Every structure is written in C-alpha cells, then in structure tokens.
PDB file of C-alpha atoms and ligand atoms in Angstrom:
ATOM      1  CA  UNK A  16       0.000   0.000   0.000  1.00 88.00           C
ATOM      2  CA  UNK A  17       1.159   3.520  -0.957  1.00 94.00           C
ATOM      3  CA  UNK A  18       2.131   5.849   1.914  1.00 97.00           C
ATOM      4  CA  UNK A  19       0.286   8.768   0.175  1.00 98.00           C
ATOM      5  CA  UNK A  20      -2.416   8.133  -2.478  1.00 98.00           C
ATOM      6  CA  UNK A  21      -4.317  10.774  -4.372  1.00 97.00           C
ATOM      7  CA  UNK A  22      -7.451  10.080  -6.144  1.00 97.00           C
ATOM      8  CA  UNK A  23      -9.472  12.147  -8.816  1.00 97.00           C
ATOM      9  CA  UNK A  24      -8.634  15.394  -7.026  1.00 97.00           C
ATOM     10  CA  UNK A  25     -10.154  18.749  -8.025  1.00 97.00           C
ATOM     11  CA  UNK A  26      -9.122  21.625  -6.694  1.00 97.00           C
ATOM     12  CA  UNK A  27      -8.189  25.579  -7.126  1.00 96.00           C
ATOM     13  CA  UNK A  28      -8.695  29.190  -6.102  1.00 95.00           C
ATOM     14  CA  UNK A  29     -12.457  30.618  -5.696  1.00 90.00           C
ATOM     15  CA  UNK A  30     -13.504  29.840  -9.034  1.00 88.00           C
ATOM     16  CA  UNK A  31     -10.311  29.669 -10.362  1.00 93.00           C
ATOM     17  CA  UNK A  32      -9.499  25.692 -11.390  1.00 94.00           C
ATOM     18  CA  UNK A  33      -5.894  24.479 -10.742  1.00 96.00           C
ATOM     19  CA  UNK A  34      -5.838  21.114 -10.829  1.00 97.00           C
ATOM     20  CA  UNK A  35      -8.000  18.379 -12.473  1.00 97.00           C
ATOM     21  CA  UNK A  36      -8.466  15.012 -11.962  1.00 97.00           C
ATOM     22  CA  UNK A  37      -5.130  14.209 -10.616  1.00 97.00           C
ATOM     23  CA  UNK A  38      -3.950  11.022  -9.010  1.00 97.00           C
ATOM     24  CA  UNK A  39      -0.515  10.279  -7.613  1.00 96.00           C
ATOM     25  CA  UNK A  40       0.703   7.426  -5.452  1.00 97.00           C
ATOM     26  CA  UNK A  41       3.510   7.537  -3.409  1.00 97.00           C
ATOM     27  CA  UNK A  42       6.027   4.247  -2.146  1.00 95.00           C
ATOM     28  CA  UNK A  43       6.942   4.381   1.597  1.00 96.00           C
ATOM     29  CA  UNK A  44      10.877   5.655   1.789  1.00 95.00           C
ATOM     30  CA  UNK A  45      11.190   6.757  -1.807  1.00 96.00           C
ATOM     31  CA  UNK A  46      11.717   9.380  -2.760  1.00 97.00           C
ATOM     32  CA  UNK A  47       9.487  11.437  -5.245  1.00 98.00           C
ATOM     33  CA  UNK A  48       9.727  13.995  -7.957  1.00 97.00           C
ATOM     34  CA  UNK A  49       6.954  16.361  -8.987  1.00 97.00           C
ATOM     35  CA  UNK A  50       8.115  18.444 -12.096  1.00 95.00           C
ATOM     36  CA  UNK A  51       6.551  21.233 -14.459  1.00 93.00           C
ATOM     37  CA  UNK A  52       6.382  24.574 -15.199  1.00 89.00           C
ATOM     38  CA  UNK A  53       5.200  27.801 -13.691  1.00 89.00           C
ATOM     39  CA  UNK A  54       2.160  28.178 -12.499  1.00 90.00           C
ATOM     40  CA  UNK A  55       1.370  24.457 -13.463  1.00 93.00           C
ATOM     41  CA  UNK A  56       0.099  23.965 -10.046  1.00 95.00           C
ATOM     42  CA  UNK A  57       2.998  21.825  -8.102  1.00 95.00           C
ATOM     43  CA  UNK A  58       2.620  24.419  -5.321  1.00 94.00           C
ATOM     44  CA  UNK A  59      -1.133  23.798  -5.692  1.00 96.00           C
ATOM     45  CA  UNK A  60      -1.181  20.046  -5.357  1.00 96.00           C
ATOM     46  CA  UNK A  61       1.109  20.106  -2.028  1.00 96.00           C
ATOM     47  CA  UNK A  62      -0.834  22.984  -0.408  1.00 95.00           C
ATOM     48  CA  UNK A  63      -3.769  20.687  -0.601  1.00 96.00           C
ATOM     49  CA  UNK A  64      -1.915  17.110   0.619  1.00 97.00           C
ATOM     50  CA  UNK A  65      -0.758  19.616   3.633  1.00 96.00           C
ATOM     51  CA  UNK A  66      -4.553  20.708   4.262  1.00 95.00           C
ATOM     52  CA  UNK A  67      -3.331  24.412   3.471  1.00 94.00           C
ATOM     53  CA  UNK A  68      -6.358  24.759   0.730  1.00 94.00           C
ATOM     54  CA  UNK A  69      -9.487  22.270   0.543  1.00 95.00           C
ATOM     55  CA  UNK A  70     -10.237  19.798  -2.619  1.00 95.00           C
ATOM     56  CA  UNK A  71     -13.204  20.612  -4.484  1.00 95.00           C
ATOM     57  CA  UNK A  72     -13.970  16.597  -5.236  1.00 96.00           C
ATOM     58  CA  UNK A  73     -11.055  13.558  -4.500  1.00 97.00           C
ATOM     59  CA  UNK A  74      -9.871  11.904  -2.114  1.00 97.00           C
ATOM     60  CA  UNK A  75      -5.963  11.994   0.197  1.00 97.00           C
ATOM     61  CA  UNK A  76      -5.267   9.325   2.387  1.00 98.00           C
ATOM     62  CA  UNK A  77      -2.118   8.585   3.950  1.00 98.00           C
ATOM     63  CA  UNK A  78      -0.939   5.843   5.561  1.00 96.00           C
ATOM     64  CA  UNK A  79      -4.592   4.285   4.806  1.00 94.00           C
ATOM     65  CA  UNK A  80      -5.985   7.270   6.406  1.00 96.00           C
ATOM     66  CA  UNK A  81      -8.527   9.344   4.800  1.00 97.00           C
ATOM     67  CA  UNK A  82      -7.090  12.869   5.213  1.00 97.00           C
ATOM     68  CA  UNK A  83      -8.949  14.858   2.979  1.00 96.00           C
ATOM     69  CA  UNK A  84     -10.568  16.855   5.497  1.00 93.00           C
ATOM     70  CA  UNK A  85      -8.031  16.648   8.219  1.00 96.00           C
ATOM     71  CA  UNK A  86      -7.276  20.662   9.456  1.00 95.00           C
ATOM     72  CA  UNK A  87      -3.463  21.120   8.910  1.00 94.00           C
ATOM     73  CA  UNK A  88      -2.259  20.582  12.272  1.00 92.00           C
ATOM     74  CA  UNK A  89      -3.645  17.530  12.138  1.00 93.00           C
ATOM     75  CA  UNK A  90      -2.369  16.171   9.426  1.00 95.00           C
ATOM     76  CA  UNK A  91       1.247  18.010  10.369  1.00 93.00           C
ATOM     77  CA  UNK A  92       0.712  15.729  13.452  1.00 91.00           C
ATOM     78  CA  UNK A  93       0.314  12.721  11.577  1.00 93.00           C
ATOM     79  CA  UNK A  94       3.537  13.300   9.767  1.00 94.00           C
ATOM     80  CA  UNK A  95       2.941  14.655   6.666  1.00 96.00           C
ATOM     81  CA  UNK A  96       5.248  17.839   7.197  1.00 95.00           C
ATOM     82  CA  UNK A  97       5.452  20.738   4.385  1.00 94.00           C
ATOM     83  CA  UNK A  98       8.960  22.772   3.701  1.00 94.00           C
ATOM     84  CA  UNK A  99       7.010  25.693   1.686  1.00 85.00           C
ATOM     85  CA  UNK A 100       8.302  27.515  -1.266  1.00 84.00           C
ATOM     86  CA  UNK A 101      10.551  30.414  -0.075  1.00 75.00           C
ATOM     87  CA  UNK A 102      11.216  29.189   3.639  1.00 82.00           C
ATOM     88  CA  UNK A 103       8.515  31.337   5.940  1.00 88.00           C
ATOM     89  CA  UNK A 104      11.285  31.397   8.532  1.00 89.00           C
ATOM     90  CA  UNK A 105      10.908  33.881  11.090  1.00 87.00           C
ATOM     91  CA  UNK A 106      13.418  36.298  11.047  1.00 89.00           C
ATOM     92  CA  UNK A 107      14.076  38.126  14.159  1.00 93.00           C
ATOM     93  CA  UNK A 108      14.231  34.948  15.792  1.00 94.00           C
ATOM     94  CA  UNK A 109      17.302  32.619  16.655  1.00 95.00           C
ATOM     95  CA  UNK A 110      17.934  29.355  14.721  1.00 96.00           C
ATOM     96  CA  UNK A 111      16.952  27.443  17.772  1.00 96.00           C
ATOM     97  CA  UNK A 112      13.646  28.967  18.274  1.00 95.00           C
ATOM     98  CA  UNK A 113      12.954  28.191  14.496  1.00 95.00           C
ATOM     99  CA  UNK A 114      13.420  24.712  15.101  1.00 95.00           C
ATOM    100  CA  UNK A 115      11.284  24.780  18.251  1.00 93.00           C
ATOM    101  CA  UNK A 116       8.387  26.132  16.249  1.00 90.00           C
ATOM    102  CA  UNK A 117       8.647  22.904  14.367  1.00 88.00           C
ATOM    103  CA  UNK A 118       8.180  20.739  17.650  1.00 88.00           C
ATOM    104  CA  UNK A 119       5.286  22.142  18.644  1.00 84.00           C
ATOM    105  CA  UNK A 120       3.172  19.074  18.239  1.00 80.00           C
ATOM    106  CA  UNK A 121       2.956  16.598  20.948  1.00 80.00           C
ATOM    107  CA  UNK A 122       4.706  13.915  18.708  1.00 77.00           C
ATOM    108  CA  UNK A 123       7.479  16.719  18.233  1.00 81.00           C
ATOM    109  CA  UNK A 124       7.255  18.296  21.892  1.00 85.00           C
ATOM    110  CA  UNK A 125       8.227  14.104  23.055  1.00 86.00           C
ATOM    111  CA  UNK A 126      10.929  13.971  20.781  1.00 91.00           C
ATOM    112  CA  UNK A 127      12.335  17.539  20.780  1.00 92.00           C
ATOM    113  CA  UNK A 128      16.070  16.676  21.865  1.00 93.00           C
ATOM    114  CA  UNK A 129      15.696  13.808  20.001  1.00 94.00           C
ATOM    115  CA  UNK A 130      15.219  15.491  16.948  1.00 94.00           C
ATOM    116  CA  UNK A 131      17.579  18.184  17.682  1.00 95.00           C
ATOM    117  CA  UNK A 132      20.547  15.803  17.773  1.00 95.00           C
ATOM    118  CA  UNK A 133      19.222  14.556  14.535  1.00 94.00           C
ATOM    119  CA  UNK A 134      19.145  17.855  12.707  1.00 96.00           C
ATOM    120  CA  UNK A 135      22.700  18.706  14.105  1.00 96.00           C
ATOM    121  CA  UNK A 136      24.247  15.916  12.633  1.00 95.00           C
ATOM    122  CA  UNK A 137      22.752  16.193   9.487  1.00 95.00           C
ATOM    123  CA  UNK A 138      23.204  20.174   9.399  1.00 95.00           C
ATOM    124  CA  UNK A 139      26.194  20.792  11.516  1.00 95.00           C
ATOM    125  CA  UNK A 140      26.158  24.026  10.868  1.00 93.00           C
ATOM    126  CA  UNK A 141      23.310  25.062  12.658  1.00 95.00           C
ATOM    127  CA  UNK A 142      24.688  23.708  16.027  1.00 95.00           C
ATOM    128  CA  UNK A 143      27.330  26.581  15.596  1.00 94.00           C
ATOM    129  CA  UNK A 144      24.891  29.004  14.416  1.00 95.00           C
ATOM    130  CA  UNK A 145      22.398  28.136  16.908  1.00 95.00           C
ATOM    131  CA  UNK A 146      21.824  31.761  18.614  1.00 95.00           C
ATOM    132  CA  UNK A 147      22.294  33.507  15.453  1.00 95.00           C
ATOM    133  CA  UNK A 148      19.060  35.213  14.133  1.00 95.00           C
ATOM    134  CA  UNK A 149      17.211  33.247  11.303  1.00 92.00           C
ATOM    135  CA  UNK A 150      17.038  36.512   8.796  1.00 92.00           C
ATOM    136  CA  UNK A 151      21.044  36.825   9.191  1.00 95.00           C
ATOM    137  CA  UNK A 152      21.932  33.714   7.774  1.00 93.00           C
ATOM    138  CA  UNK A 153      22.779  32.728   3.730  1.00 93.00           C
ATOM    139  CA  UNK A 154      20.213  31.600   1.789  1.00 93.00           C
ATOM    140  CA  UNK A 155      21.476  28.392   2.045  1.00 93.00           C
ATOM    141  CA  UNK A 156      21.893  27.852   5.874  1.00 95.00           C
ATOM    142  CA  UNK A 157      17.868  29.298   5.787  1.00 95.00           C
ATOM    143  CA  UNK A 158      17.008  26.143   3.533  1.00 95.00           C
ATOM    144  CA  UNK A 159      18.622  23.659   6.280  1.00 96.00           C
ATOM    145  CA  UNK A 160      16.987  25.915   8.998  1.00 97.00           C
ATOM    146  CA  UNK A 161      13.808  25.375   7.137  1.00 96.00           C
ATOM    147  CA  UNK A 162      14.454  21.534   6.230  1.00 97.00           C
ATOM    148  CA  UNK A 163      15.458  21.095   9.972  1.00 97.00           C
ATOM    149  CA  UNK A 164      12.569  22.683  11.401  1.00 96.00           C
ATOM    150  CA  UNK A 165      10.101  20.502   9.711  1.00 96.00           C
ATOM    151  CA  UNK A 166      12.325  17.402  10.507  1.00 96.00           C
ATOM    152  CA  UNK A 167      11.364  18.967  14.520  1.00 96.00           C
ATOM    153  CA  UNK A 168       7.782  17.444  14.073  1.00 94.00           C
ATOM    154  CA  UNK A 169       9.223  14.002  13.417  1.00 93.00           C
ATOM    155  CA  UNK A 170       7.845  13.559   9.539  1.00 95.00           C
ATOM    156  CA  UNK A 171       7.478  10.212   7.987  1.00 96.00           C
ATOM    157  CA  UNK A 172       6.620  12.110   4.719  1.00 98.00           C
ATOM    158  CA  UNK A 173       8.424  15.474   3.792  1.00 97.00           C
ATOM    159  CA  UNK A 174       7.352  17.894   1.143  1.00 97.00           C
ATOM    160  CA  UNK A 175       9.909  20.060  -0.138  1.00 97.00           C
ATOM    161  CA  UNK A 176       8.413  22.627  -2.137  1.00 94.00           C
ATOM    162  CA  UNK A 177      11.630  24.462  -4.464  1.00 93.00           C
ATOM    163  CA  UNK A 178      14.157  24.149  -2.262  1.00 92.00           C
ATOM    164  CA  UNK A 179      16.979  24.550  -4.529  1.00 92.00           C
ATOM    165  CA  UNK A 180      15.470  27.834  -5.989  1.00 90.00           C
ATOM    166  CA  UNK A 181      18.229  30.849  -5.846  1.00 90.00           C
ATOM    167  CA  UNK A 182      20.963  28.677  -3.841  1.00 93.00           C
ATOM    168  CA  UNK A 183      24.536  28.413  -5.017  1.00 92.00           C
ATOM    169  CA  UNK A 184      25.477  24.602  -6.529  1.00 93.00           C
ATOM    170  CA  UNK A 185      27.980  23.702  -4.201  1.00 94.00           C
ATOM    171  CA  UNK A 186      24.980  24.295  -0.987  1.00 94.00           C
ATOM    172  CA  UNK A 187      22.320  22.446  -3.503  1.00 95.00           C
ATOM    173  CA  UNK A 188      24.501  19.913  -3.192  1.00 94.00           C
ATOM    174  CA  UNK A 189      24.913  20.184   0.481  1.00 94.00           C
ATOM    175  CA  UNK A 190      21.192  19.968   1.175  1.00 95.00           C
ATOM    176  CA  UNK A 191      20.020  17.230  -1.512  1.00 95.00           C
ATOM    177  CA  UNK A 192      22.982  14.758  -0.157  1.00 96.00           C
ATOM    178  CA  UNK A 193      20.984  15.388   3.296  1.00 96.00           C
ATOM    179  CA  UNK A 194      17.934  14.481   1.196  1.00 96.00           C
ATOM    180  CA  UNK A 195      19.337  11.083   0.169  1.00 96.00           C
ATOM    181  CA  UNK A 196      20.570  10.016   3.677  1.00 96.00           C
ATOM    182  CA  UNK A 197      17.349  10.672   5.075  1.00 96.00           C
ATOM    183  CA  UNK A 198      15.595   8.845   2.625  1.00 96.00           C
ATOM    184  CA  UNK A 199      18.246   6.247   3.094  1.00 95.00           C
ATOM    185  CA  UNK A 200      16.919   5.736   6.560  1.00 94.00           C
ATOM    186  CA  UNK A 201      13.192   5.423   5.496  1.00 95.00           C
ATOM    187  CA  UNK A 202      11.598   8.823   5.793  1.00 97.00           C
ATOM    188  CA  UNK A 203       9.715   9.119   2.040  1.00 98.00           C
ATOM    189  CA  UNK A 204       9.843  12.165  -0.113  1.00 98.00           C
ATOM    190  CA  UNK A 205       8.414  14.123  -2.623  1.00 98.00           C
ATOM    191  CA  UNK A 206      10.281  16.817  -3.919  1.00 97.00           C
ATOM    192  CA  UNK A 207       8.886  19.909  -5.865  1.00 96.00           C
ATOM    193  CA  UNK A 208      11.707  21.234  -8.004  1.00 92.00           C
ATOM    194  CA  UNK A 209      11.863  24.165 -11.321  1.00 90.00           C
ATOM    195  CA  UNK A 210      15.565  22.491 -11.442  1.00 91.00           C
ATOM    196  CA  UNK A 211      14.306  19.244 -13.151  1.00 94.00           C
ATOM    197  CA  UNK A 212      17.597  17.613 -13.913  1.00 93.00           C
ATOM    198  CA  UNK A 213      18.296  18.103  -9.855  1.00 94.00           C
ATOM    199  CA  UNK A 214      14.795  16.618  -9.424  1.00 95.00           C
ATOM    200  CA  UNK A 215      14.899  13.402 -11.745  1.00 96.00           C
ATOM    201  CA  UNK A 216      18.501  12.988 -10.144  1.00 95.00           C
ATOM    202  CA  UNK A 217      17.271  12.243  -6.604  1.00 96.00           C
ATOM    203  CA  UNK A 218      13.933  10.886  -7.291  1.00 97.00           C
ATOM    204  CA  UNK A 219      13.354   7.419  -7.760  1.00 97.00           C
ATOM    205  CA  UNK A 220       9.873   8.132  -9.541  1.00 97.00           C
ATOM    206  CA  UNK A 221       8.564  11.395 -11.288  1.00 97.00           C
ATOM    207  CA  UNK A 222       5.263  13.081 -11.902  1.00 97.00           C
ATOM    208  CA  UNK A 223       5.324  15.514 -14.854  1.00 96.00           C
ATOM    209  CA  UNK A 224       2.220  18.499 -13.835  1.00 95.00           C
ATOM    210  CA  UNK A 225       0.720  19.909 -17.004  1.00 94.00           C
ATOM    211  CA  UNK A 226      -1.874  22.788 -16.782  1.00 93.00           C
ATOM    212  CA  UNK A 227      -3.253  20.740 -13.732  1.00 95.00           C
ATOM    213  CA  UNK A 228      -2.708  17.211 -14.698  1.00 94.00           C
ATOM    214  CA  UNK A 229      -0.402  14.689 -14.962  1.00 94.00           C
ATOM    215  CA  UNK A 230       1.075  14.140 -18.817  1.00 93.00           C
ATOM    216  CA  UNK A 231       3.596  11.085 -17.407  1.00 95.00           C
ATOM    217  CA  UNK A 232       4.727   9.851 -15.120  1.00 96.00           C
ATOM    218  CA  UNK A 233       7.489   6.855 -14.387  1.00 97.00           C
ATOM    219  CA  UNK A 234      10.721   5.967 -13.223  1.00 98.00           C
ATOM    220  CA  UNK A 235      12.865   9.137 -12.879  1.00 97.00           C
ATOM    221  CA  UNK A 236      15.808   7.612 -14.720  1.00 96.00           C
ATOM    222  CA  UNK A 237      12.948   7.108 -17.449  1.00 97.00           C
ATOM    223  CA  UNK A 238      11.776  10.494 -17.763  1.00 96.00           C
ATOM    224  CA  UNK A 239      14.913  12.034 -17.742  1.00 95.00           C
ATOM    225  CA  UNK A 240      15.519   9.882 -21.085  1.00 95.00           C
ATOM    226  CA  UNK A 241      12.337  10.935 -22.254  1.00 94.00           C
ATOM    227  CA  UNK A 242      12.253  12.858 -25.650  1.00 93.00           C
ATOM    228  CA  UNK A 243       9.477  15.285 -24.690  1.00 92.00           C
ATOM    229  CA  UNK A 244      10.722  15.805 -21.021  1.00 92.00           C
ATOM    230  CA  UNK A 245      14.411  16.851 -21.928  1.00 92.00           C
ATOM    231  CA  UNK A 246      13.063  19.071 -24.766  1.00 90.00           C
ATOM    232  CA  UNK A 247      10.253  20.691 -22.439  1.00 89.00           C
ATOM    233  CA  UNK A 248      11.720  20.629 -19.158  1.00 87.00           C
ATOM    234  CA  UNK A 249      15.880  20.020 -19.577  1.00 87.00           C
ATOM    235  CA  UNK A 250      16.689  21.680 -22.332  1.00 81.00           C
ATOM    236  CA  UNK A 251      18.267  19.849 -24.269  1.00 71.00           C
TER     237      UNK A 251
HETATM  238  P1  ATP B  24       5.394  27.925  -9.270  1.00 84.08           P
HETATM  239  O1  ATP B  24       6.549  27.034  -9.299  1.00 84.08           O
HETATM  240  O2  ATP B  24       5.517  29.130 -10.114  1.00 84.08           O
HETATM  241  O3  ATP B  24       4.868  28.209  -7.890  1.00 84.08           O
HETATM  242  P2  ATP B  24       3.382  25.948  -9.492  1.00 84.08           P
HETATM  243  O4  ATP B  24       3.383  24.847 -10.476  1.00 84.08           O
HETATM  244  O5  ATP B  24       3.741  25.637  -8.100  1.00 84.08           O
HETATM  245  O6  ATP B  24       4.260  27.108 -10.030  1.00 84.08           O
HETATM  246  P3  ATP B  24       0.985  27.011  -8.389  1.00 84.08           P
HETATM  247  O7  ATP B  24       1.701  27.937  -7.464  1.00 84.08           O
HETATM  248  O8  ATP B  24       0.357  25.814  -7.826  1.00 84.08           O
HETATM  249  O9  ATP B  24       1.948  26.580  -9.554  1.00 84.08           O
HETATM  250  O10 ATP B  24      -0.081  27.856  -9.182  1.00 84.08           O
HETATM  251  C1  ATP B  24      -1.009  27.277 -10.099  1.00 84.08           C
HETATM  252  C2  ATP B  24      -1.978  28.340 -10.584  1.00 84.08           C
HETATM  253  O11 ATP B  24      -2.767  28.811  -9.485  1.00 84.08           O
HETATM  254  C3  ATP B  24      -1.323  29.576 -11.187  1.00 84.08           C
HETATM  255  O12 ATP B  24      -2.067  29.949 -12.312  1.00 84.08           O
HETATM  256  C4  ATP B  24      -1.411  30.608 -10.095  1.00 84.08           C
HETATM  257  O13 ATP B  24      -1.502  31.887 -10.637  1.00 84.08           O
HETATM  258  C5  ATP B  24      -2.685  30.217  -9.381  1.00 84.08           C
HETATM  259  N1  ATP B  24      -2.621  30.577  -7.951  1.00 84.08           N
HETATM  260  C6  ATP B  24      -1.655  30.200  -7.067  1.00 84.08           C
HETATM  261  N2  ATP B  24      -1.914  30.663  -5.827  1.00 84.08           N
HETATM  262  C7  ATP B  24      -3.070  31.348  -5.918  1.00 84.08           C
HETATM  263  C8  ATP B  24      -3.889  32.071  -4.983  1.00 84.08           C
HETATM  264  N3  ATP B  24      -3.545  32.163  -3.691  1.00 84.08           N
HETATM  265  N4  ATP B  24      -5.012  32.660  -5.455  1.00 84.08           N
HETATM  266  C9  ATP B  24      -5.373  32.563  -6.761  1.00 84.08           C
HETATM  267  N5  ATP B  24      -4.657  31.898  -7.686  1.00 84.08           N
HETATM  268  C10 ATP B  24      -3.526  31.289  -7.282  1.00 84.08           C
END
C-alpha cells in the first residue's frame, strides 16, 4: 500500500481551477519527484496534501488514512510535514527557536532533543549558528533551517516545495545529499523542483504536472531519457 495516495482530485482558487483530476501514489521511503512549469500547479497540489487549501472533489489518504478533510495541524501531526516555497522562517528569531516552532506538536514536543541531535548531525552548521538570528543567515543555511525545522515534528513524509530555488550549486549539493541520507533511513519524499535535472537525479519516480494534470509519469531515470521531457523541461 502507498504511503500517500491521491485520487481524482479537483481543486483551485475561488472559481479559479488548478488542478483536475489528478492522481498520484507515493512508495513508503522513496523518494518522489513532482516536475513542471510555472504556475502548473505543483505548489497547488502540495498545499492541498498539507490541508493548506481544501479539494473541491477527490480523495488523500495517507498511511490508509482518509485525510482529505483533516485541518493542517492535524495532518502536520500525523507526519505529513510541508517545507514551503521560499522558507517562511521567522526572522528576528534565533535558529533554535525556528526549530522549536517545528516541535510544537505533541509527537514533536516528546521527541524535541531527540530530533535536535538529529538535525545537528545532518546540518552541523546550525549547532554553531544556533543563537544567530534566522534573517542573518545565507540563503542556504535558511534552507537547512527550514528543512530542519520541519524534521522537529518528526515527519514520515516530507514535502519540499523548491528548495533549490536561488541557492549556489555547491549548498544544492549540500542539502540534496541530506535528502538522500534521510531517505536512506526510510523517511519518504516528494520533492517539488523548477531544477528538473536536480529533481529526476534524486527521485526514484517522477510526476510531470501539465496545466493541472499529470502528462507522465514513471521511473525518474525514465523520464529524464524521455524525448518530450528533456526538450520541455531540460533543455536539451
Ligand atoms: P510555481 O513554481 O511558479 O509556484 P506551481 O506549479 O507551483 O508554479 P501554483 O503555485 O500551484 O503553480 O499555481 C497554479 C496556478 O494557481 C497559477 O495559475 C497561479 O496563478 C494560481 N494561484 C496560485 N496561488 C493562488 C492564490 N492564492 N489565489 C489565486 N490563484 C492562485
């Protein structure tokens, strides 16, 4: 049985359709890629897994669950954990406080040092900049801050929604080999990446999001061999 399954979901803004009739299934400790173009509505589709937005029609479940309705906190508390698009860090605050925003559950509140040790060894630079304020860090070291906050609420599946957008190769690099290990040890995935190539590198399956739908999907080794994929999406 998939860990996440979505059926036949409809869903947008006010009257404004997004996506249509879209299904995805997702292994337990793979990881997944969801590619496509602007405004395709990647964003869209995870906003609604995380609760964020409702479904007009279709179903979520997770782990067997139905989640559909589920408010956000309680599907955050279930384990289904969001990094959104552009961070949402908060600022003025110190690394450390960051990452105790993310424990805030009572799954993550049981396991906070726990967790803490985790996300130091798999960042180590934010045990040095632990009292540092949040805004005064790279670009970079806010990605891990973000990552490591969600990884706080003790996530079984993580959504990372572009988290190589605007970051230098070398801390890409940095942050997708954390990726990997933690997939390594089971947690599942689904990435949400503009950088296809990055994405299809990492993933072991990928979702291709057309105007709302899904035009293929497969193995990621398979799409990234796939005519219309590296002409639409990889350039080449
Ligand atoms: P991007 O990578 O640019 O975020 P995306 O594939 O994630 O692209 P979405 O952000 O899901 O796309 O957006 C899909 C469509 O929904 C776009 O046409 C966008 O303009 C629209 N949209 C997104 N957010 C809202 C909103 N809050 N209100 C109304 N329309 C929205």
């Amino acid at each position: 049985m998939p860990l996440l399954e979505v059926e036949g979901l409809f869903a947008g803004y006010g009257d404004v359709p997004v996506l249509r009739d879209v299904a995805l299934a997702i292994e337990a400790g793979s990881i997944t890629a969801l590619i496509g173009a602007n405004g395709a509505g990647k964003t869209t589709l995870l906003r609604v897994i995380s609760g964020i937005i409702r479904a007009e029609r279709g179903t979520t479940r997770y782990d067997g669950r139905d989640i559909t309705r589920l408010p956000a906190e309680e599907i955050v508390a279930a384990g289904l954990v969001q990094v959104p698009e552009g961070r949402r860090l908060f600022p003025t605050m110190t690394v450390h406080e960051n990452l105790l925003v993310g424990s805030s559950s009572p799954a993550g509140r049981a396991k906070r040092a726990e967790n803490l040790a985790l996300v130091f060894e798999l960042f180590p630079k934010l045990r040095e900049r632990q009292s540092q304020l949040a805004g005064t860090l790279s670009g970079g070291e806010q990605q891990m801050v973000a990552i490591a906050r969600a990884l706080m609420a003790s996530p079984r599946l993580l959504l990372l929604d572009e988290t190589s957008l605007g970051l230098a190769p070398l801390v890409v690099d940095e942050i997708f080999q954390a990726v990997r290990l933690l997939a390594a040890q089971g947690m599942t995935i689904l990435v949400v990446e503009q950088n296809t190539a990055l994405a299809l590198d990492v993933a072991h399956h990928g979702y291709v999001l057309e105007h709302g739908h899904f035009a293929l999907d497969g193995p990621a080794g398979d799409l990234a061999r796939n005519p219309r994929v590296k002409q639409a999406y990889l350039g080449i």
